[in-house]
PDB file of C-alpha atoms and ligand atoms in Angstrom:
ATOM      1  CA  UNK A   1     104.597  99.273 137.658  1.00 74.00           C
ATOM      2  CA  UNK A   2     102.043  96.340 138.331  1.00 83.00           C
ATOM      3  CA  UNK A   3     104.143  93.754 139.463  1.00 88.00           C
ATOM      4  CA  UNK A   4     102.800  89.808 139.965  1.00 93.00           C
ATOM      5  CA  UNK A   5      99.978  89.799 142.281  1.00 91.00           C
ATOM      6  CA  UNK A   6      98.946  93.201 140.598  1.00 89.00           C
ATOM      7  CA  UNK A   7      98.297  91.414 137.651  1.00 92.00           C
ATOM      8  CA  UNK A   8      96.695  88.262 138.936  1.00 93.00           C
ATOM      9  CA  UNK A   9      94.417  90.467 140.398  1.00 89.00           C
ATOM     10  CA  UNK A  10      93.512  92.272 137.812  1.00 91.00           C
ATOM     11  CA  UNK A  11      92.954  88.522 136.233  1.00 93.00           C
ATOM     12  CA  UNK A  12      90.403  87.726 138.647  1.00 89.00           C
ATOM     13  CA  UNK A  13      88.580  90.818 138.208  1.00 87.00           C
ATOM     14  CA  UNK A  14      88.475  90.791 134.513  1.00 91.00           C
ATOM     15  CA  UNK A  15      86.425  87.206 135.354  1.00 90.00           C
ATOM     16  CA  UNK A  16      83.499  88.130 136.030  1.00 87.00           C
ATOM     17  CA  UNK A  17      83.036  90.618 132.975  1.00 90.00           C
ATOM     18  CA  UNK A  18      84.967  88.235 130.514  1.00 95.00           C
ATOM     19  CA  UNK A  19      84.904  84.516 131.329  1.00 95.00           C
ATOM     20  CA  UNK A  20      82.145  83.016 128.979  1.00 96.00           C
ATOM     21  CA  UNK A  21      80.631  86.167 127.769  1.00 97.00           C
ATOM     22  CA  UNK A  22      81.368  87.147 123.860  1.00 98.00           C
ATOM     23  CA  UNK A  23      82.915  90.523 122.954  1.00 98.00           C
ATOM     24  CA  UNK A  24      80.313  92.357 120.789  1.00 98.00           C
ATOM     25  CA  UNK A  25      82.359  94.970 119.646  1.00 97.00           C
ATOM     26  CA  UNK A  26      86.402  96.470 119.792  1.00 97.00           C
ATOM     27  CA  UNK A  27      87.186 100.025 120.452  1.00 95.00           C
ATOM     28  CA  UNK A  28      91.005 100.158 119.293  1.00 95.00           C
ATOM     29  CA  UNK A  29      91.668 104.018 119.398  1.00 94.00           C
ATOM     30  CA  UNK A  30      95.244 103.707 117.903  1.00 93.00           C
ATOM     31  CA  UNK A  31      97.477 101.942 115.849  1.00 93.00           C
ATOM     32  CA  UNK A  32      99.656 101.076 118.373  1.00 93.00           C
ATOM     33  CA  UNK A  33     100.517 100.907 122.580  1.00 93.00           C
ATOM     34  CA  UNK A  34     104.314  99.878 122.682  1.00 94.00           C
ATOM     35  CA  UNK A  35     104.317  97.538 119.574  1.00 95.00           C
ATOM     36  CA  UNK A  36     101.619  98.055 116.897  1.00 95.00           C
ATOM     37  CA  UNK A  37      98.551  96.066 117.586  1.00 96.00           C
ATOM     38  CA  UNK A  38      98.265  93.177 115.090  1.00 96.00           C
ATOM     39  CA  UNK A  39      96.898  92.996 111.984  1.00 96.00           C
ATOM     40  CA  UNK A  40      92.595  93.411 112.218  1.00 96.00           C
ATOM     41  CA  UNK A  41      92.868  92.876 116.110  1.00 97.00           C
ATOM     42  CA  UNK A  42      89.286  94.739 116.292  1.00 97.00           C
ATOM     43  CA  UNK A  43      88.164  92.507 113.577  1.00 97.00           C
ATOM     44  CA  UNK A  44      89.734  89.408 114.986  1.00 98.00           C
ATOM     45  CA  UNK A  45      88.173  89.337 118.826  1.00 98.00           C
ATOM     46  CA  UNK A  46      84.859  90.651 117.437  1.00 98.00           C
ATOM     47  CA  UNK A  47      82.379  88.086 118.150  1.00 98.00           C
ATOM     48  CA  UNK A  48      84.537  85.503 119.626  1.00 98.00           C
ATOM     49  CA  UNK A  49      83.572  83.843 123.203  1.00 98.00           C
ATOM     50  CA  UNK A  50      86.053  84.324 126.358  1.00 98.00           C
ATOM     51  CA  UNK A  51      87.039  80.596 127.144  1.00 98.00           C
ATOM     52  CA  UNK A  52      88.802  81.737 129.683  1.00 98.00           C
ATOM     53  CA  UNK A  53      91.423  84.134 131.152  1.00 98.00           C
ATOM     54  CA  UNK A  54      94.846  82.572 132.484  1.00 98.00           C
ATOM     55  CA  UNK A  55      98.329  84.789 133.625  1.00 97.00           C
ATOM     56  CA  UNK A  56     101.927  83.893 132.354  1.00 97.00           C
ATOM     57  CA  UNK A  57     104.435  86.019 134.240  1.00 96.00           C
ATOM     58  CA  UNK A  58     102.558  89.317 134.085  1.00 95.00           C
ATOM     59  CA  UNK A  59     100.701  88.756 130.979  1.00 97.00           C
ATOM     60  CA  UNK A  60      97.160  87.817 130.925  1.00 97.00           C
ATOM     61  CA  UNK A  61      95.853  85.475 128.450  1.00 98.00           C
ATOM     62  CA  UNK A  62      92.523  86.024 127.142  1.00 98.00           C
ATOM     63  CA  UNK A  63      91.568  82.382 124.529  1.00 98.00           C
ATOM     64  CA  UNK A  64      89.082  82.899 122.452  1.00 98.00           C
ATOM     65  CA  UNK A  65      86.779  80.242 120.911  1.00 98.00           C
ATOM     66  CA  UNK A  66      88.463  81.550 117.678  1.00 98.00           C
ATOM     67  CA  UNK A  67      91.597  79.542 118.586  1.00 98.00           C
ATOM     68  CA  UNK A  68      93.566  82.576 119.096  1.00 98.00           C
ATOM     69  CA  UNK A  69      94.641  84.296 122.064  1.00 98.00           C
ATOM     70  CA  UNK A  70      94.705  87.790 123.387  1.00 98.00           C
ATOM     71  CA  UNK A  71      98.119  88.679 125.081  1.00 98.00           C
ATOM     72  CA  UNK A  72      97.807  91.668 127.511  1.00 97.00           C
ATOM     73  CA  UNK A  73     100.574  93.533 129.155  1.00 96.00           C
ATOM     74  CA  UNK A  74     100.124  96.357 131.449  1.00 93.00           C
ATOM     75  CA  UNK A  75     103.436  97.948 130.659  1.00 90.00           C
ATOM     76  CA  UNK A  76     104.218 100.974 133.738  1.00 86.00           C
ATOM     77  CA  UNK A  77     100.894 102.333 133.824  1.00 85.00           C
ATOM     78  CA  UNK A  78      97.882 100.297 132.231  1.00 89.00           C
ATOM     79  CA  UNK A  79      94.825  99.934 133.854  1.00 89.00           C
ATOM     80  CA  UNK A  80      91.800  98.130 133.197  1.00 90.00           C
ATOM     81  CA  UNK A  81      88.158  99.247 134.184  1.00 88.00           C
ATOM     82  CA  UNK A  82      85.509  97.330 134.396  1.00 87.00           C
ATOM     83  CA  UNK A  83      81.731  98.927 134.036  1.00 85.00           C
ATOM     84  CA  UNK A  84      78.155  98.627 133.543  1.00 82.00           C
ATOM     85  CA  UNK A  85      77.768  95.071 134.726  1.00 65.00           C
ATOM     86  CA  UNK A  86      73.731  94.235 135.063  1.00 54.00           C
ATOM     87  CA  UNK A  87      73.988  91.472 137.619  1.00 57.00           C
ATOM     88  CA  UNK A  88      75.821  95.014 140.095  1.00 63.00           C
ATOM     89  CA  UNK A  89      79.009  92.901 140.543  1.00 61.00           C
ATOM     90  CA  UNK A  90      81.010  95.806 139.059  1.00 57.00           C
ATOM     91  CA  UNK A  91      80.466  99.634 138.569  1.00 58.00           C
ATOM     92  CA  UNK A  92      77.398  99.744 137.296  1.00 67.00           C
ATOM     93  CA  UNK A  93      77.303 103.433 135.288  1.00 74.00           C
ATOM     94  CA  UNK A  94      79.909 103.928 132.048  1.00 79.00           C
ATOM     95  CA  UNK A  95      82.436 106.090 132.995  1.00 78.00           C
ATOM     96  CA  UNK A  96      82.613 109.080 130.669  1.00 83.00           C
ATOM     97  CA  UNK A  97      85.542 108.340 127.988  1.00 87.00           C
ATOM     98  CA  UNK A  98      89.242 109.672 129.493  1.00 87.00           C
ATOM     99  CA  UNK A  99      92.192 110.831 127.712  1.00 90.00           C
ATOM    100  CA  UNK A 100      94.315 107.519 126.935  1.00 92.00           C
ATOM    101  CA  UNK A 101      91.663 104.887 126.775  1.00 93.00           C
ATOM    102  CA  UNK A 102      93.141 103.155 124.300  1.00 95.00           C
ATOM    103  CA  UNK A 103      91.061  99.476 124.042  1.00 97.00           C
ATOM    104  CA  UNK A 104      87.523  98.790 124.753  1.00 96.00           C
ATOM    105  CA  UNK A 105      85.863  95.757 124.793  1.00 97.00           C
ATOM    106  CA  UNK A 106      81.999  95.735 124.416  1.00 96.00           C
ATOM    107  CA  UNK A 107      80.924  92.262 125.979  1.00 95.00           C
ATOM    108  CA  UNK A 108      77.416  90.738 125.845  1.00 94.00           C
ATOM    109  CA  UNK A 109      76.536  90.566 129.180  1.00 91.00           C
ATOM    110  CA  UNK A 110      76.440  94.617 129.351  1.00 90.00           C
ATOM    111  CA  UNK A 111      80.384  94.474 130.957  1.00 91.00           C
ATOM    112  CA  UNK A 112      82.714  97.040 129.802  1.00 92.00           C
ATOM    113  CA  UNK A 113      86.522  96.889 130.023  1.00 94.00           C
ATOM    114  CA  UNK A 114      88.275  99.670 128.979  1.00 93.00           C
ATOM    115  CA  UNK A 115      92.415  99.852 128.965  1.00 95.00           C
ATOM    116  CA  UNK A 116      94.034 102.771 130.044  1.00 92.00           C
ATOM    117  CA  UNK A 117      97.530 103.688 129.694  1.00 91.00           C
ATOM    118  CA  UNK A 118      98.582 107.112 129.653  1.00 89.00           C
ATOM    119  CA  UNK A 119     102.552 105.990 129.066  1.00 90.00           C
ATOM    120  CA  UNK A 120     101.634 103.446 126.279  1.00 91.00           C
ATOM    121  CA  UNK A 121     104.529 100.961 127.426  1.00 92.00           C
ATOM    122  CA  UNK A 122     101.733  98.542 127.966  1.00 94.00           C
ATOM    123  CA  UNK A 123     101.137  95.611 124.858  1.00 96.00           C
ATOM    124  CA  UNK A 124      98.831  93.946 123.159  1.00 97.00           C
ATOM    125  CA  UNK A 125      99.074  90.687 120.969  1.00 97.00           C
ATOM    126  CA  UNK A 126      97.003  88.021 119.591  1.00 97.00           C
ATOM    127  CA  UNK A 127      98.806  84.169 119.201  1.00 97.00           C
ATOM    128  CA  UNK A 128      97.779  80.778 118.032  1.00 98.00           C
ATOM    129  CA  UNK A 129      96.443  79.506 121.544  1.00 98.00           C
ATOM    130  CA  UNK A 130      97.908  75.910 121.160  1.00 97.00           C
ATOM    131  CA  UNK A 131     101.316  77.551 120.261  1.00 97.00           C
ATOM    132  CA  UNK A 132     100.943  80.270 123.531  1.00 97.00           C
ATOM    133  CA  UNK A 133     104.697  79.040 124.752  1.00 95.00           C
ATOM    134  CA  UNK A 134     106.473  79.931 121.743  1.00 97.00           C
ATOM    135  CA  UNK A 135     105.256  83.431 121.263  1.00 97.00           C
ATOM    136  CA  UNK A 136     108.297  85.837 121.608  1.00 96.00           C
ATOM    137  CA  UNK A 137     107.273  87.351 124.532  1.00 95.00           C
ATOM    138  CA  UNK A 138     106.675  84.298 126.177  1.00 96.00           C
ATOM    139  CA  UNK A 139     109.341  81.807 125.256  1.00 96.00           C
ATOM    140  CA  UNK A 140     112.096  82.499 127.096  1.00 95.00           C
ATOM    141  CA  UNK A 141     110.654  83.426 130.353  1.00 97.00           C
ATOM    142  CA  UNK A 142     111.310  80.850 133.338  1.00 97.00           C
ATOM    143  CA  UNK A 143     109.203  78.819 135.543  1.00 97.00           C
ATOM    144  CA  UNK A 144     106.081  80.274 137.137  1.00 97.00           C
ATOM    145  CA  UNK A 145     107.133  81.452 140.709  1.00 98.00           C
ATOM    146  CA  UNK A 146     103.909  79.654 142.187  1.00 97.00           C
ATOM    147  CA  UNK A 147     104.029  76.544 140.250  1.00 96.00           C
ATOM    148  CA  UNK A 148     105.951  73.235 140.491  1.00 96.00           C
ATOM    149  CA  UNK A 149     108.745  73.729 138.074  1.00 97.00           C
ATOM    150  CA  UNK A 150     109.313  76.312 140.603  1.00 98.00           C
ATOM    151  CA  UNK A 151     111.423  74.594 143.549  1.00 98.00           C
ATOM    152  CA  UNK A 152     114.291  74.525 145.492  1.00 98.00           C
ATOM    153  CA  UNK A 153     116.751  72.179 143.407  1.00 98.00           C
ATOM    154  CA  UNK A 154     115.875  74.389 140.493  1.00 98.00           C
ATOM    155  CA  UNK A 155     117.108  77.817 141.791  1.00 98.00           C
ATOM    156  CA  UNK A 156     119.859  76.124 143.383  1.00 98.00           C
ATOM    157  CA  UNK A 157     121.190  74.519 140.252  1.00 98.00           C
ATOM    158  CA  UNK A 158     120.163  78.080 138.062  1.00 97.00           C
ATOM    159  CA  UNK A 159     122.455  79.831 140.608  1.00 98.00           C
ATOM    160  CA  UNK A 160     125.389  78.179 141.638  1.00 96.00           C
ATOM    161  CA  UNK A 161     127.540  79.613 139.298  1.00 96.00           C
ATOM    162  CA  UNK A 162     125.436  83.375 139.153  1.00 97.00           C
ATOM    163  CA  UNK A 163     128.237  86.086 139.929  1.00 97.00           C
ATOM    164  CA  UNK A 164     125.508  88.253 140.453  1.00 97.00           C
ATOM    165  CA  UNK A 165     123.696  89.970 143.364  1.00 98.00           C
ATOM    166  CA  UNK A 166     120.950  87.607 144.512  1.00 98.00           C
ATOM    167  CA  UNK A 167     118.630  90.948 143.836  1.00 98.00           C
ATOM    168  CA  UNK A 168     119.467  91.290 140.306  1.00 97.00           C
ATOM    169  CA  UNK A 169     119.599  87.139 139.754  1.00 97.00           C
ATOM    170  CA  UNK A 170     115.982  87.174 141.324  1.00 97.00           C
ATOM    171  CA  UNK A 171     114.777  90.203 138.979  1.00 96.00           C
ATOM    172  CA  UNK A 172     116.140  87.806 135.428  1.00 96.00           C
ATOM    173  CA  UNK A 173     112.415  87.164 133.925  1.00 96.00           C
ATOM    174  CA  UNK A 174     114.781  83.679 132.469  1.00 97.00           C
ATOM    175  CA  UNK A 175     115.735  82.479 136.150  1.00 97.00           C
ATOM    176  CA  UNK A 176     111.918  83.273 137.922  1.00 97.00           C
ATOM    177  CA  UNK A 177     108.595  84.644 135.970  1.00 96.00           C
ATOM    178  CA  UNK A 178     107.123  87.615 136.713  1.00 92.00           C
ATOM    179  CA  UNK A 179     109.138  88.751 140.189  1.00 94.00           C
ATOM    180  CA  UNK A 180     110.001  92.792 140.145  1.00 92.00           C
ATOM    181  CA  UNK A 181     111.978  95.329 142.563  1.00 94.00           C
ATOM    182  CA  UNK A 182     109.365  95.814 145.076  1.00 93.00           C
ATOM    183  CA  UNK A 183     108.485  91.779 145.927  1.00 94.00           C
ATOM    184  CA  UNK A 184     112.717  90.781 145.620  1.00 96.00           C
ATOM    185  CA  UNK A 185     113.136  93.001 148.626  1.00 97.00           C
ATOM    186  CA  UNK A 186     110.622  91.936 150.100  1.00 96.00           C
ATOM    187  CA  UNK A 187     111.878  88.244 149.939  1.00 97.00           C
ATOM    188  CA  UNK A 188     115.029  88.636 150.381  1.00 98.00           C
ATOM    189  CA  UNK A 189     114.263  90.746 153.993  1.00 98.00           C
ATOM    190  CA  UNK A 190     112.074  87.547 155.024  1.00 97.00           C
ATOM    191  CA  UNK A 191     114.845  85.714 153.909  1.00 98.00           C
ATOM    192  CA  UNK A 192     117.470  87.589 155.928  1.00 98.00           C
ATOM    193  CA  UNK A 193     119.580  87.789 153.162  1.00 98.00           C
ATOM    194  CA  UNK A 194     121.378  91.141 151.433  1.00 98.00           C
ATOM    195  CA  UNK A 195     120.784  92.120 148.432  1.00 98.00           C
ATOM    196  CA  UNK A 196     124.458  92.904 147.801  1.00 98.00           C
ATOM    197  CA  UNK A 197     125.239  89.192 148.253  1.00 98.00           C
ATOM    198  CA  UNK A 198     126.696  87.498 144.856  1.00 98.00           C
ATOM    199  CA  UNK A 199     124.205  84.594 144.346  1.00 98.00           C
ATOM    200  CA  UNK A 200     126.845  81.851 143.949  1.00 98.00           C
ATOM    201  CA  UNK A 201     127.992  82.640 147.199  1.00 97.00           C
ATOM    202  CA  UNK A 202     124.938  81.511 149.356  1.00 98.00           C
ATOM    203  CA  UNK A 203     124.592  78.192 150.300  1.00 97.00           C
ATOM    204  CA  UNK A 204     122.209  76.113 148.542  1.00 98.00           C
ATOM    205  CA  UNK A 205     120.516  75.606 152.451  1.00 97.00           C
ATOM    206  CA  UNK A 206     119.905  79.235 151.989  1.00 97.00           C
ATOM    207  CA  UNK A 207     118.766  79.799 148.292  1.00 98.00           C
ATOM    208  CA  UNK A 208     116.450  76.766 148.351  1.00 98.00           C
ATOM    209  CA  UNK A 209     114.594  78.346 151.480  1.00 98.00           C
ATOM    210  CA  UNK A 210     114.098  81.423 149.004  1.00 98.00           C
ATOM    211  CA  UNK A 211     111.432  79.402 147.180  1.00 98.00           C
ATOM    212  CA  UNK A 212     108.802  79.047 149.829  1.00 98.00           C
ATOM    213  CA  UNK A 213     109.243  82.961 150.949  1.00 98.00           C
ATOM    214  CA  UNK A 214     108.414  83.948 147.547  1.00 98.00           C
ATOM    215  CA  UNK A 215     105.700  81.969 147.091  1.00 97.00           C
ATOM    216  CA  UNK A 216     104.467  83.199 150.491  1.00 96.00           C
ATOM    217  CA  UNK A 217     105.199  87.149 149.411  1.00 95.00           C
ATOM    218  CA  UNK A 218     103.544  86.138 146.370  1.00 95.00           C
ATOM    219  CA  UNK A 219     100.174  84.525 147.472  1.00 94.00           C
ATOM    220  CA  UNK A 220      99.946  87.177 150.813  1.00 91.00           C
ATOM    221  CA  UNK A 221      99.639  89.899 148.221  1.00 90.00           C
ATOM    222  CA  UNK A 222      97.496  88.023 145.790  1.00 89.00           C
ATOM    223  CA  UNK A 223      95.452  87.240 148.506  1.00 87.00           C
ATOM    224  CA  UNK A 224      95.449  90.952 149.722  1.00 83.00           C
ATOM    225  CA  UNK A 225      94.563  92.039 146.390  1.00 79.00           C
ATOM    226  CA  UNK A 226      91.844  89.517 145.869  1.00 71.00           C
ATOM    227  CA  UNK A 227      90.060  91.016 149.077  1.00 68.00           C
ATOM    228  CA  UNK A 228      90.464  94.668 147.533  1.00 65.00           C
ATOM    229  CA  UNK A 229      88.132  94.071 144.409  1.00 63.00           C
ATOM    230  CA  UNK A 230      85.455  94.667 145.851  1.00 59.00           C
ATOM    231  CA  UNK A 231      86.289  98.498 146.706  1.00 55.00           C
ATOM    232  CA  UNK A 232      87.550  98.594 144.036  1.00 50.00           C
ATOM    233  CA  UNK A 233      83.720  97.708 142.006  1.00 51.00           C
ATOM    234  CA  UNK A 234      82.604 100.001 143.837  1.00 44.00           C
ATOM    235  CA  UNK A 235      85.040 103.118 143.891  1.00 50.00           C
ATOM    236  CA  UNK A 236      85.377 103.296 140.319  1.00 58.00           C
ATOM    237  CA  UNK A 237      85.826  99.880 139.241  1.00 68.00           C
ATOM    238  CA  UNK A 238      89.552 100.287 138.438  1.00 71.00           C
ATOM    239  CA  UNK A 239      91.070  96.576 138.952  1.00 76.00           C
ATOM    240  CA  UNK A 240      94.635  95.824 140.034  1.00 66.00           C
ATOM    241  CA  UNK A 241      96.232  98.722 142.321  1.00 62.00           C
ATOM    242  CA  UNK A 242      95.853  98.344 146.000  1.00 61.00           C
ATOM    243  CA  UNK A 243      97.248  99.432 149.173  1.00 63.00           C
ATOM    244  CA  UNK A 244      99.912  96.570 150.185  1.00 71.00           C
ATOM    245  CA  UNK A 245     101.788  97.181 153.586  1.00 76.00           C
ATOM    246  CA  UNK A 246     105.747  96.703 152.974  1.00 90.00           C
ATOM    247  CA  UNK A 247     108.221  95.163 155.445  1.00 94.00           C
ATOM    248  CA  UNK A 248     111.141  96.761 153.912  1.00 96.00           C
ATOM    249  CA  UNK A 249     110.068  98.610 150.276  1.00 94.00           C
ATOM    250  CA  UNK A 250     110.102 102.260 149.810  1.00 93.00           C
ATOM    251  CA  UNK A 251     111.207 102.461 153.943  1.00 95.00           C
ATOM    252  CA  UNK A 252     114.625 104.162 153.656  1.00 97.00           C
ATOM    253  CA  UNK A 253     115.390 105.230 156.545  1.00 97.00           C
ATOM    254  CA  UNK A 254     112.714 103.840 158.757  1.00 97.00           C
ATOM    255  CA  UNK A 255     112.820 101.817 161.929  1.00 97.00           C
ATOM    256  CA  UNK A 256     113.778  97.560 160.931  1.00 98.00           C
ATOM    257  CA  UNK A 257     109.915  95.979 161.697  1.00 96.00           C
ATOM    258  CA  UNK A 258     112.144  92.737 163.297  1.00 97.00           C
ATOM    259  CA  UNK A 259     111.606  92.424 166.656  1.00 95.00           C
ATOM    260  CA  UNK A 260     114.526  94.110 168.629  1.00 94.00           C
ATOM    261  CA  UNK A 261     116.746  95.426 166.042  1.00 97.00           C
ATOM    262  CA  UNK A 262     116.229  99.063 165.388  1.00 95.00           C
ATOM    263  CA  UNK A 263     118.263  99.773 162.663  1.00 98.00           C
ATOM    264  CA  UNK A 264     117.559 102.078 159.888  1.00 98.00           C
ATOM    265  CA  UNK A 265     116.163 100.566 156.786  1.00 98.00           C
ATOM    266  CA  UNK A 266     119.016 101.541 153.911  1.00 98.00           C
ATOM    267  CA  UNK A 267     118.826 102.118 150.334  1.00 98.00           C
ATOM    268  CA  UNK A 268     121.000 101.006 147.340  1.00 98.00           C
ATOM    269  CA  UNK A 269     120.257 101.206 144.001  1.00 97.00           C
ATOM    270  CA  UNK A 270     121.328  97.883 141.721  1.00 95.00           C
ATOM    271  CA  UNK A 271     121.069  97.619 138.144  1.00 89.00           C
ATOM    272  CA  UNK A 272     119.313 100.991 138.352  1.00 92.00           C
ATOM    273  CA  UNK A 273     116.691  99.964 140.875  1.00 94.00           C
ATOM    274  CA  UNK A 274     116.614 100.892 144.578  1.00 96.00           C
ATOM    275  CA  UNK A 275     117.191  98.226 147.116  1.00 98.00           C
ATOM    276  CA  UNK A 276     115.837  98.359 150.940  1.00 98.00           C
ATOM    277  CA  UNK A 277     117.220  96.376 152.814  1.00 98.00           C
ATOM    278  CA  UNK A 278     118.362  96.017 157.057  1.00 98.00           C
ATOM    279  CA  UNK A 279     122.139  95.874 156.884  1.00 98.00           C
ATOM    280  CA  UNK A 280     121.947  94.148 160.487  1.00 98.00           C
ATOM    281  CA  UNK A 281     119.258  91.725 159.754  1.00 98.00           C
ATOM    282  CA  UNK A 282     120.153  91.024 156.153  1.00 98.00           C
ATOM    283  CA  UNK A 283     123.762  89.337 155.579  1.00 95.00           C
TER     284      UNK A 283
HETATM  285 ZN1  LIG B   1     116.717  94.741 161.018  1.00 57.50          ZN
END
């Protein structure tokens, strides 16, 4: 599942084919990904100028001149493609149609972006772009990991009286935007923290040093993903998945990377998710 810096990346790539250029025609191939579609989507982006493209949590915001914007989710296992750009910044040829391209948009500069999603848990939405915050799917998610609502005296003051693991309090969409399994672990390893530990027990010393490691997890792989668009142009210009090395994800089992400790990476699973962790390193 795309997590955070997946989708940011995927932002940055859809820039160059969207930003400023007008979407000539829709391909919508079905009535519906995880939610129907709205009402006339096709009809409704047709002709409307990108103003720009912007990312809440992992949603990417597409405004349109129209006033309204486009909400995109990627769900488990949406991908976006980006083709036929004339100034070569992107796959140049059209790939041939696949199975489960289920949205294309046609833009005016020659671009092509095509959504994929073979397990259709992926959304799409269009909102009143003045009144973004209040759509559903937006409202109640919390402060934007990389921005300034974002800070230590926050996440102390959201956690004191948390019962929870840290893992799952980190995971709540309503406490953090947009953080998932894979980048939690990898925090709270940095961190030195377990993820078995109940979040009101940690002192605040401890949870307010949280903030900067995510925000360092977080920009590392944005910034790792940013340098992988270009292979990406010009493999198949697929946007968003690339090779990230993990401290401590998916390593059950394997060697602790700290310096001198040598345990075995374990794994738990929490609220139905594994957790890797080093039970010497993390307390
Ligand atoms: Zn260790």
């Amino acid at each position: 599942m795309p997590e955070l810096p997946e989708v940011e990346t995927v932002r940055q790539g859809l820039l160059g084919a969207m930003d400023g250029a007008t979407i000539t025609k829709a391909e919508v191939n079905r009535p519906d990904l995880r939610w129907p579609f709205p009402e006339n989507m096709a009809q409704r982006i047709t002709g409307q100028k990108v103003l720009g493209l912007s990312r809440r949590s992992k949603y990417i915001l597409v405004s349109l001149a129209s006033g309204e914007t486009l909400i995109i989710h990627l769900g488990m296992s949406g991908r976006m493609t980006v083709s036929g750009d004339p100034l070569g910044q992107f796959h140049h040829e059209h790939p041939a149609p696949q199975k489960h391209d289920h949205v294309v948009f046609h833009m005016d500069n020659g671009a092509q972006v095509t959504f994929n999603d073979p397990r259709r848990f992926g959304a799409m939405d269009l909102a009143t772009s003045d009144d973004i915050e209040n759509h559903w799917l937006i409202s109640k998610i919390g402060p934007e990991p990389l921005g300034n609502e974002f800070n230590a005296p926050y996440l102390v003051e959201r956690l004191k009286t948390r019962a929870m693991p840290i893992k799952t309090a980190l995971l709540d969409q309503q406490i953090v935007a947009g953080l998932g399994n894979i980048y939690v672990c990898e925090v709270l390893f940095r961190a030195g923290v377990s993820p078995q530990r109940k979040a009101k027990d940690i002192s605040a010393k401890k949870i307010g040093a949280l903030v900067p490691i995510i925000r360092d997890v977080l920009s590392e792989a944005i910034v790792s993903g940013g340098s992988s668009l270009k292979d990406y142009r010009q493999a198949d210009g697929e946007l968003g998945y690339f090779q990230h090395r993990f401290k401590v994800y998916d390593r059950e089992g394997e060697t602790c990377l700290n310096d001198g400790c040598g345990t075995e990476i374990s794994r738990i699973v929490q609220s139905g998710r594994s957790s890797f962790f080093c039970k010497k390193c993390q307390r």
